[in-house]
PDB file of C-alpha atoms in Angstrom:
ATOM      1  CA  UNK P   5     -63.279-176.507 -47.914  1.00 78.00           C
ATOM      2  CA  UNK P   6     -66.361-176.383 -46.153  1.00 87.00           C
ATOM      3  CA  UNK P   7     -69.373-175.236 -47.281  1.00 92.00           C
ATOM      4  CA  UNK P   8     -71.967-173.522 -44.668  1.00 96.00           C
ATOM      5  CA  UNK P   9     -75.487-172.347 -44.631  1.00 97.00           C
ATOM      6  CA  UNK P  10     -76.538-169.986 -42.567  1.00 98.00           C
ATOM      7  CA  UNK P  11     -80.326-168.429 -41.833  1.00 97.00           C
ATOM      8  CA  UNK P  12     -81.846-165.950 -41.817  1.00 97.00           C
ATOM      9  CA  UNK P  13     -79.674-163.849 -43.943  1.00 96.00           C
ATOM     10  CA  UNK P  14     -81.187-160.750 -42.727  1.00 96.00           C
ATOM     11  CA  UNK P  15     -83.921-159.876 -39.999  1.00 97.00           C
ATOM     12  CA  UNK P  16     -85.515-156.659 -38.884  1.00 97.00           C
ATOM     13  CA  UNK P  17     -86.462-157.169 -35.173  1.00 96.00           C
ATOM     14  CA  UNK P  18     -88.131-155.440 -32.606  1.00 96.00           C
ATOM     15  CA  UNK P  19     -86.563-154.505 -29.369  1.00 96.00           C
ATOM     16  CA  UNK P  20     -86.763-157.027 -26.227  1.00 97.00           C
ATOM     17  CA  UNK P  21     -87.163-159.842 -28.558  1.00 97.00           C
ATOM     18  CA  UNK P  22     -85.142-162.533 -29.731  1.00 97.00           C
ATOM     19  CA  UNK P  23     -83.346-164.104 -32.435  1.00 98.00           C
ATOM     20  CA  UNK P  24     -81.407-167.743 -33.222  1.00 98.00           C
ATOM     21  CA  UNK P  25     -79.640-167.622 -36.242  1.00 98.00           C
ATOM     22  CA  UNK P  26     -78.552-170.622 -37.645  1.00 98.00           C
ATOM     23  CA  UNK P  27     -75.487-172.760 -39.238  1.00 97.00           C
ATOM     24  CA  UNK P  28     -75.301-176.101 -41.084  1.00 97.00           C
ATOM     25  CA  UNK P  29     -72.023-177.087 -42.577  1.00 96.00           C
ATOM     26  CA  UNK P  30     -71.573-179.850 -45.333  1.00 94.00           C
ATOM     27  CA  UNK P  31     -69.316-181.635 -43.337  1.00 92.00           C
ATOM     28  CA  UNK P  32     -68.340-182.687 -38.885  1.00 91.00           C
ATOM     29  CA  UNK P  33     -66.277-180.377 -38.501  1.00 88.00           C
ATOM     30  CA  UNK P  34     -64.711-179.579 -34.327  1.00 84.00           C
ATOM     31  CA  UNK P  35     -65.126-176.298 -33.676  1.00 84.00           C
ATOM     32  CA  UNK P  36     -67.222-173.608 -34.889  1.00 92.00           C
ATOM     33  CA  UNK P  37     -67.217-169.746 -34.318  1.00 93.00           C
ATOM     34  CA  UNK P  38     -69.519-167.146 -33.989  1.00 96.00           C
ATOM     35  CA  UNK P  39     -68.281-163.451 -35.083  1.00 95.00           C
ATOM     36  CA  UNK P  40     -70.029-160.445 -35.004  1.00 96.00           C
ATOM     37  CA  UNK P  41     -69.325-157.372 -37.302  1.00 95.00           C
ATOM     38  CA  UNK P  42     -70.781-153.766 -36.292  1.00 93.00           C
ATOM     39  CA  UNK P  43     -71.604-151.526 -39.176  1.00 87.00           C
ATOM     40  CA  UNK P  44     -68.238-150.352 -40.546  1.00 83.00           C
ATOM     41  CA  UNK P  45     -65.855-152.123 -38.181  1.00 87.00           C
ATOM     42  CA  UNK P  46     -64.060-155.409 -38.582  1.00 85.00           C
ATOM     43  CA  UNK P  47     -65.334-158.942 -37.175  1.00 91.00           C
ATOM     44  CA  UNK P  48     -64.997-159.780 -33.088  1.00 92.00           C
ATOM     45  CA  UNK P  49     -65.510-163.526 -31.795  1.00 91.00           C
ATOM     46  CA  UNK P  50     -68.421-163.832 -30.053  1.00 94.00           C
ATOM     47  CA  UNK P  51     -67.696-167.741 -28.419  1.00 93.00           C
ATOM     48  CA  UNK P  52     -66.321-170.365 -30.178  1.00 91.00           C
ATOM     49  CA  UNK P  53     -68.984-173.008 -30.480  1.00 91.00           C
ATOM     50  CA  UNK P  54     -67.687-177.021 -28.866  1.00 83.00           C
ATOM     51  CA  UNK P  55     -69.605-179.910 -29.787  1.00 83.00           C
ATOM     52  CA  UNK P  56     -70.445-181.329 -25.894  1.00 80.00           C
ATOM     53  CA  UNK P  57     -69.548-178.950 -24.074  1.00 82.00           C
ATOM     54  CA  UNK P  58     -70.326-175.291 -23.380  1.00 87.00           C
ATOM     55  CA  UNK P  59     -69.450-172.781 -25.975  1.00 91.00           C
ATOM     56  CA  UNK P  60     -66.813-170.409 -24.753  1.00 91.00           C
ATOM     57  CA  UNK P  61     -66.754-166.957 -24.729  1.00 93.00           C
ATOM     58  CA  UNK P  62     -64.723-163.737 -25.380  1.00 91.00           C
ATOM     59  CA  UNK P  63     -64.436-160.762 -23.300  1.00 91.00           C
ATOM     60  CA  UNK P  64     -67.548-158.492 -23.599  1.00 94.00           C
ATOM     61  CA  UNK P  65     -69.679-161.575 -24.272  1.00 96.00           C
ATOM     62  CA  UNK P  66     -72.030-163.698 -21.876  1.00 96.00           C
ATOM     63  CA  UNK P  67     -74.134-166.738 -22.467  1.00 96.00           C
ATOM     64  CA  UNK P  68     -77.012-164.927 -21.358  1.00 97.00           C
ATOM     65  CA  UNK P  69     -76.688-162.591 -24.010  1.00 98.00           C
ATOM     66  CA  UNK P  70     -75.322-164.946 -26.707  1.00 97.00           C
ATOM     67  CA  UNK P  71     -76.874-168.554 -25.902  1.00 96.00           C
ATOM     68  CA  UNK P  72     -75.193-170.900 -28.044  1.00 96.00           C
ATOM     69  CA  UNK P  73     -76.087-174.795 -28.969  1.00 94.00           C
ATOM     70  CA  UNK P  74     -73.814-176.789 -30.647  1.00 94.00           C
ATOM     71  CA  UNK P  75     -75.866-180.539 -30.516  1.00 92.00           C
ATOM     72  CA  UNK P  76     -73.316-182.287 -33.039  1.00 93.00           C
ATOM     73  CA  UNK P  77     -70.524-181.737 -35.153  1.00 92.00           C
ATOM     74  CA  UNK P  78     -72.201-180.159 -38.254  1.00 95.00           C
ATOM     75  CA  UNK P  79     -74.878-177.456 -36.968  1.00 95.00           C
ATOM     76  CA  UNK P  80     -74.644-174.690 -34.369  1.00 96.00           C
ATOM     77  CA  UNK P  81     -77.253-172.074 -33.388  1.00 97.00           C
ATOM     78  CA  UNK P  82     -76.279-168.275 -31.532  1.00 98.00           C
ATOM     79  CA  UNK P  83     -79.254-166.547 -29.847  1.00 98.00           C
ATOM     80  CA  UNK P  84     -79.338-162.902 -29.819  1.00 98.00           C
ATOM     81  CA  UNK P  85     -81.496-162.489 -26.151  1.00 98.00           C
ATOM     82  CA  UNK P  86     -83.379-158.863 -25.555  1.00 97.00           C
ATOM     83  CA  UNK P  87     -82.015-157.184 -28.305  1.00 97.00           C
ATOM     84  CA  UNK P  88     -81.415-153.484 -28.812  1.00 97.00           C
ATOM     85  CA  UNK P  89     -80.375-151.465 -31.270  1.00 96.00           C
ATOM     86  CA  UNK P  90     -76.876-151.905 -30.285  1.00 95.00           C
ATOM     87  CA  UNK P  91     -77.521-155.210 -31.462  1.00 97.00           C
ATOM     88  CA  UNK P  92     -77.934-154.403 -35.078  1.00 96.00           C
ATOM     89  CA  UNK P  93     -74.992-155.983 -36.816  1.00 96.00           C
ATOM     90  CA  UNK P  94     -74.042-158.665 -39.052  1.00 97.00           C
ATOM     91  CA  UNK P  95     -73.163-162.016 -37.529  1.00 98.00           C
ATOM     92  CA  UNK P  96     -71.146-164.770 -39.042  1.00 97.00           C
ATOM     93  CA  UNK P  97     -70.482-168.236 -38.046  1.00 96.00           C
ATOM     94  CA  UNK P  98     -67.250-169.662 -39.297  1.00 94.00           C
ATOM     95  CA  UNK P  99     -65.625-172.974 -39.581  1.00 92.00           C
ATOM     96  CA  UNK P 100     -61.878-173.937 -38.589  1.00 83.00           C
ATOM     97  CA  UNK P 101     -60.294-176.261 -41.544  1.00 77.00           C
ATOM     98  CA  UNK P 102     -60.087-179.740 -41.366  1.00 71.00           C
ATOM     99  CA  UNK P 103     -55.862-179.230 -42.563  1.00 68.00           C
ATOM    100  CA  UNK P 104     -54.372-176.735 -43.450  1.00 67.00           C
ATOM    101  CA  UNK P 105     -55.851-172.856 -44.805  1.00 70.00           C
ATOM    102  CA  UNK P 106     -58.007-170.792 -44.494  1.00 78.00           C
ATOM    103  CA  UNK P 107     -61.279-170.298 -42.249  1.00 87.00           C
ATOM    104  CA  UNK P 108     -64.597-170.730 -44.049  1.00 91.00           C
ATOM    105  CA  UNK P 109     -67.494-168.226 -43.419  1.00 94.00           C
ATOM    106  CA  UNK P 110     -71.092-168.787 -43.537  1.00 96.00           C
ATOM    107  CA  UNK P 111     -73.019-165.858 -45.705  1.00 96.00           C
ATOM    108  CA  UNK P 112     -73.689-164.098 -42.487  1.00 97.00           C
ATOM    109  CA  UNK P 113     -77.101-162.811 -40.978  1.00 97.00           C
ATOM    110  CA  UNK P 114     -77.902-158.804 -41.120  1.00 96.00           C
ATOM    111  CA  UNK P 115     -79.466-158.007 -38.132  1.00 97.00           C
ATOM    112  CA  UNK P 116     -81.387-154.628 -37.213  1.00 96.00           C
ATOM    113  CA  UNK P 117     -82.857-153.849 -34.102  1.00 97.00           C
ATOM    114  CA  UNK P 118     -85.793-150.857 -34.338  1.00 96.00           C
TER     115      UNK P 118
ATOM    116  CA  UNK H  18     -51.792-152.374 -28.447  1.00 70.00           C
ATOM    117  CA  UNK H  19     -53.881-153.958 -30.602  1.00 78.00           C
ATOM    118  CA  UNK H  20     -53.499-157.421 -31.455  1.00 87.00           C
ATOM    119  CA  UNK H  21     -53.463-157.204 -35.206  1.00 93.00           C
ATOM    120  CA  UNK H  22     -53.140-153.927 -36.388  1.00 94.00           C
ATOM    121  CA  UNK H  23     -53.754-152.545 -40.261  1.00 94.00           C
ATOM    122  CA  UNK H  24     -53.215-149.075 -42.033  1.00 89.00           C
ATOM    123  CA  UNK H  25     -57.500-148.636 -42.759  1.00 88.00           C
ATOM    124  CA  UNK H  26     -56.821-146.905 -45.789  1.00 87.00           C
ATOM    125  CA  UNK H  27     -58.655-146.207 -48.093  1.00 93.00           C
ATOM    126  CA  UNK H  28     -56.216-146.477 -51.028  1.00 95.00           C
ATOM    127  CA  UNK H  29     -57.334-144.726 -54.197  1.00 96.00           C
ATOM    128  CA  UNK H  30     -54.916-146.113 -57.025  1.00 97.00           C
ATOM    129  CA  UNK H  31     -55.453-146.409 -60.729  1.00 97.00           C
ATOM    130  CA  UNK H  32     -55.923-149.440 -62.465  1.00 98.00           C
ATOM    131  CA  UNK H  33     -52.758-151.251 -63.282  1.00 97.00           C
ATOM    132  CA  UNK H  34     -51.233-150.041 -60.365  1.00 97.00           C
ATOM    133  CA  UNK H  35     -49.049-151.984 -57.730  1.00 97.00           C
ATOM    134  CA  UNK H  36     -50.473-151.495 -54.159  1.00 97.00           C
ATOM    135  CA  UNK H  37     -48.972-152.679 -50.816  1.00 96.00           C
ATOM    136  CA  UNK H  38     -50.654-153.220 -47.745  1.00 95.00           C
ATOM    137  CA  UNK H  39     -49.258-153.606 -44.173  1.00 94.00           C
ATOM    138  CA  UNK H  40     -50.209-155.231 -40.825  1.00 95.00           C
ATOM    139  CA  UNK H  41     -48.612-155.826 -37.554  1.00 96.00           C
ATOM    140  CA  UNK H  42     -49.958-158.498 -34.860  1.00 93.00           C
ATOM    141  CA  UNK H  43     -48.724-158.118 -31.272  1.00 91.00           C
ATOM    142  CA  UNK H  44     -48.009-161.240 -30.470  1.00 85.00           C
ATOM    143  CA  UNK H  45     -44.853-163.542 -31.146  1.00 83.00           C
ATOM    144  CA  UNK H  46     -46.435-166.520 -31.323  1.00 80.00           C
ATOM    145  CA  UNK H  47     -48.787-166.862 -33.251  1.00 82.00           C
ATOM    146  CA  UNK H  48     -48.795-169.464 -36.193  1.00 80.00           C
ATOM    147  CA  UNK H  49     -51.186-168.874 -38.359  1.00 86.00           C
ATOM    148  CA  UNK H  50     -51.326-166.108 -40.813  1.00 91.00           C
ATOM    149  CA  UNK H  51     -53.987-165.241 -43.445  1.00 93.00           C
ATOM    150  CA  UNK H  52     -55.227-162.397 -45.471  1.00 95.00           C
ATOM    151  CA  UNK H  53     -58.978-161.998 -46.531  1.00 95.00           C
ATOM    152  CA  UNK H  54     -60.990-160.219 -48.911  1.00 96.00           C
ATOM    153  CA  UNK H  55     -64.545-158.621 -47.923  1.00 95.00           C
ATOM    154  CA  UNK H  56     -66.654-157.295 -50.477  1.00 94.00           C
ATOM    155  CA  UNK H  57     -69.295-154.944 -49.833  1.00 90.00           C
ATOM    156  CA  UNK H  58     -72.225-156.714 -47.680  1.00 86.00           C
ATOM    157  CA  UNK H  59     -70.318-160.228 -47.972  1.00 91.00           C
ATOM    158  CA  UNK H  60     -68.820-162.366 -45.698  1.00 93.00           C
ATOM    159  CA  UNK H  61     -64.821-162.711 -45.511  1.00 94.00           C
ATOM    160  CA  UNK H  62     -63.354-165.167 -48.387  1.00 93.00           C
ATOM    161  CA  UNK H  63     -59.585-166.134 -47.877  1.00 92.00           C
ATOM    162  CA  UNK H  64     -57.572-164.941 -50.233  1.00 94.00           C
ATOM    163  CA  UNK H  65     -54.396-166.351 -49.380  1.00 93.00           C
ATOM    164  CA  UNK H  66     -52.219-167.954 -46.588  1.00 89.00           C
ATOM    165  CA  UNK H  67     -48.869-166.538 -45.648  1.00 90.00           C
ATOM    166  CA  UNK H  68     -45.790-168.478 -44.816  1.00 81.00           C
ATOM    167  CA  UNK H  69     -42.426-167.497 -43.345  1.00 82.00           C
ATOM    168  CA  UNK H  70     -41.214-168.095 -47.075  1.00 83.00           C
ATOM    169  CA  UNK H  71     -43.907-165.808 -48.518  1.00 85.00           C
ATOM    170  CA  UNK H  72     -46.101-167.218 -51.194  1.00 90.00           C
ATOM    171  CA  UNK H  73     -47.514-165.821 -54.876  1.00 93.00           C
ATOM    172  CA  UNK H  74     -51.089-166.413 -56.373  1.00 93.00           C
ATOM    173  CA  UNK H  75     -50.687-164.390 -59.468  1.00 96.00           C
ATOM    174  CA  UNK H  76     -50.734-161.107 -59.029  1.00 97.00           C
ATOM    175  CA  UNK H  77     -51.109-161.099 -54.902  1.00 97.00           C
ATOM    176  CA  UNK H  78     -47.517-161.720 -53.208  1.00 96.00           C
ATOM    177  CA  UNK H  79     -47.647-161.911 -49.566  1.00 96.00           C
ATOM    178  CA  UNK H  80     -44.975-161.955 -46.907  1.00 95.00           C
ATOM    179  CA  UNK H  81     -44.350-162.510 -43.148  1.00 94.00           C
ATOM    180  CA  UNK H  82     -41.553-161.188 -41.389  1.00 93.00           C
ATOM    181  CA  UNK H  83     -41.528-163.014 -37.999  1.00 90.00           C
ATOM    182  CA  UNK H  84     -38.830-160.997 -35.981  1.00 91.00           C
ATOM    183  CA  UNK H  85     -40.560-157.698 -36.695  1.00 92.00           C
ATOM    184  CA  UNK H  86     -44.135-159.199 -36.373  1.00 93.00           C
ATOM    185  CA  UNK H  87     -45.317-157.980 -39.970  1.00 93.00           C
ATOM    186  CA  UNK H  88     -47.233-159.478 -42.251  1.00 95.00           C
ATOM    187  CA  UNK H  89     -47.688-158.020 -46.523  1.00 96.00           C
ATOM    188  CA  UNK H  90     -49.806-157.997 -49.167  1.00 97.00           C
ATOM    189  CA  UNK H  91     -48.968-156.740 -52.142  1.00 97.00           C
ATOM    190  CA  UNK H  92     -51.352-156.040 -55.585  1.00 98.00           C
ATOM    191  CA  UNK H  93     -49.500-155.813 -58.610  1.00 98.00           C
ATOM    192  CA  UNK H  94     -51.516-154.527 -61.815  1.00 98.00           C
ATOM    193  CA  UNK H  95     -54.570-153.543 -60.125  1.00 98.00           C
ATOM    194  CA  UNK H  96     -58.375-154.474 -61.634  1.00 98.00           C
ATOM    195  CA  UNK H  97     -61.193-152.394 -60.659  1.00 97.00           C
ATOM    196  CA  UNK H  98     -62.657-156.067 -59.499  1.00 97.00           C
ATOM    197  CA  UNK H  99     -59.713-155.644 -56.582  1.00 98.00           C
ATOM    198  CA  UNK H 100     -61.705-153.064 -54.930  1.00 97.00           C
ATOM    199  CA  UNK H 101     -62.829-154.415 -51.573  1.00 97.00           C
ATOM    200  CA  UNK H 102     -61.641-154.464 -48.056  1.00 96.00           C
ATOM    201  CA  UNK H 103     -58.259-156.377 -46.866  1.00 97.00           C
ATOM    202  CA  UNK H 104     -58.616-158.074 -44.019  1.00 96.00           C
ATOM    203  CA  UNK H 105     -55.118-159.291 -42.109  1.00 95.00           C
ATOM    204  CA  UNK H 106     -55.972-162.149 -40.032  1.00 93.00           C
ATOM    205  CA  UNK H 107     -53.928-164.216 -37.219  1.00 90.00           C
ATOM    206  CA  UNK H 108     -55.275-167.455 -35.402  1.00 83.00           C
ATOM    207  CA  UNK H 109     -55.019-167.086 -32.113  1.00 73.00           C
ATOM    208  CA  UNK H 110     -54.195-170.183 -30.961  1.00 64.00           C
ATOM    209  CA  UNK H 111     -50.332-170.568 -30.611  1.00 49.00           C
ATOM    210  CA  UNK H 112     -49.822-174.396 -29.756  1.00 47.00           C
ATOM    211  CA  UNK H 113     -50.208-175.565 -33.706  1.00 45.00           C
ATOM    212  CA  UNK H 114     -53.684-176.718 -33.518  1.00 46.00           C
ATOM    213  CA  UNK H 115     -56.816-174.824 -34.431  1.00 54.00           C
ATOM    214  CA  UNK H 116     -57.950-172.337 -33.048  1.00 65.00           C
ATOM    215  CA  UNK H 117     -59.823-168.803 -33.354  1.00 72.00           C
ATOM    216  CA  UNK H 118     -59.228-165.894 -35.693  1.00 83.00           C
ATOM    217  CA  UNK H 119     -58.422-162.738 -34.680  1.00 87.00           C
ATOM    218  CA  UNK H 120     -59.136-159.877 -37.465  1.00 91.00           C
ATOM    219  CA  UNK H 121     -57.241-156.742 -38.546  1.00 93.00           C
ATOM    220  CA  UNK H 122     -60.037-153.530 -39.215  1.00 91.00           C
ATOM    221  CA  UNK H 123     -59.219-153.714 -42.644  1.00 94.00           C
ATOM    222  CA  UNK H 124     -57.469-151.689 -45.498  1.00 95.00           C
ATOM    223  CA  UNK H 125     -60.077-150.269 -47.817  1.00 95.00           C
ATOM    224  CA  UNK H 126     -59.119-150.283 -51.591  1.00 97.00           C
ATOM    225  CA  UNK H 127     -60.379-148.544 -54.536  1.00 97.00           C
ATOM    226  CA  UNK H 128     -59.568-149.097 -57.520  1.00 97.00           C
ATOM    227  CA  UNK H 129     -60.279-146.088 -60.382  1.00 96.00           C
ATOM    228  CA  UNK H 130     -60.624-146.649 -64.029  1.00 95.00           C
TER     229      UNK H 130
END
């Protein structure tokens, strides 16, 4: 399976500003995700992250918000625009498999807003 | 409803015992079914895929049940080292290729010495 690196693995952040977190897997792979997981819930897709073309994204979610770049078919970046505290959660990209199994999760990024 | 929906526990049980989880998805097509394993502060890691013929990995059986939408997990002979959170998982996308995951909350487990 793949193997991803993701950075930073944690940030502390002040309001207003912004943060790109970033993933680089091991191998091309089509399509990336983006999840994010609030403190004591379960993960929610963000966008799913398409080499060429613009990311695509779930309810709740704009590209305003979220600004995604995938530029080829082994790293993808998510933005985090204007954050607030609401912000503060762990994000995780993830990779689809290449056959069949299981989904492969970068390390994730702990994010606080203060 | 809730597309994938999972009993959030927690389940206190003492080592060596035999624990079952359950999760229901909403919808009938799906293809995909997986179930994951958080640990405190780590990302998801898949712990196993489930087929329509259920599968074994030691002491982890898991089953689907298509007509009633359910998917299984069962522990037999709990290890404290089992303590994490379960994560049901079904991809989304329903016409065989890949597509996005869509996650259960979670069943919490604990197990006691």
């Amino acid at each position: 399976s793949a193997v991803i690196s993701q950075k930073p693995s944690r940030d502390i952040c002040q309001r207003g500003t912004s943060l790109t977190i970033q993933c680089q897997v091991d191998s091309q792979v089509t399509m990336m995700f983006w999840y994010r997981q609030q403190p004591g819930q379960s993960l929610t897709l963000i966008a799913t992250a398409n080499q060429g073309s613009e990311a695509t994204y779930e309810s709740g979610f704009v590209i305003d918000k979220f600004p995604i770049s995938r530029p080829n078919l082994t790293f993808s970046t998510l933005t985090v625009s204007n954050m607030s505290p609401e912000d503060s959660s762990i994000y995780l990209c993830s990779v689809a498999p290449t056959g069949v199994g299981g989904y492969t999760f970068g390390s994730g990024t702990r994010l606080t807003v203060v | 409803r809730k597309e994938v929906e999972q009993d959030p526990g927690p389940f206190n049980v003492p080592e060596g015992a035999t624990v079952a989880f359950n999760c229901t998805y909403s919808n009938s097509a799906s293809q995909s079914f997986f179930w994951y394993r958080q640990d405190c502060r780590k990302e998801p890691k898949l712990l196993m895929s489930v087929y329509s013929s259920g599968n074994e990995d030691g002491r982890f059986t898991a089953q689907l049940n298509r007509a009633s939408q359910y998917i299984s997990l069962l522990i037999r002979d709990s290890k404290l080292s089992d303590s994490a959170t379960y994560l049901c998982v079904v991809n989304r996308n329903y016409g065989g290729s890949q597509g996005n995951l869509i996650f259960g909350k979670g069943t919490k487990l604990s197990v006691k010495p």
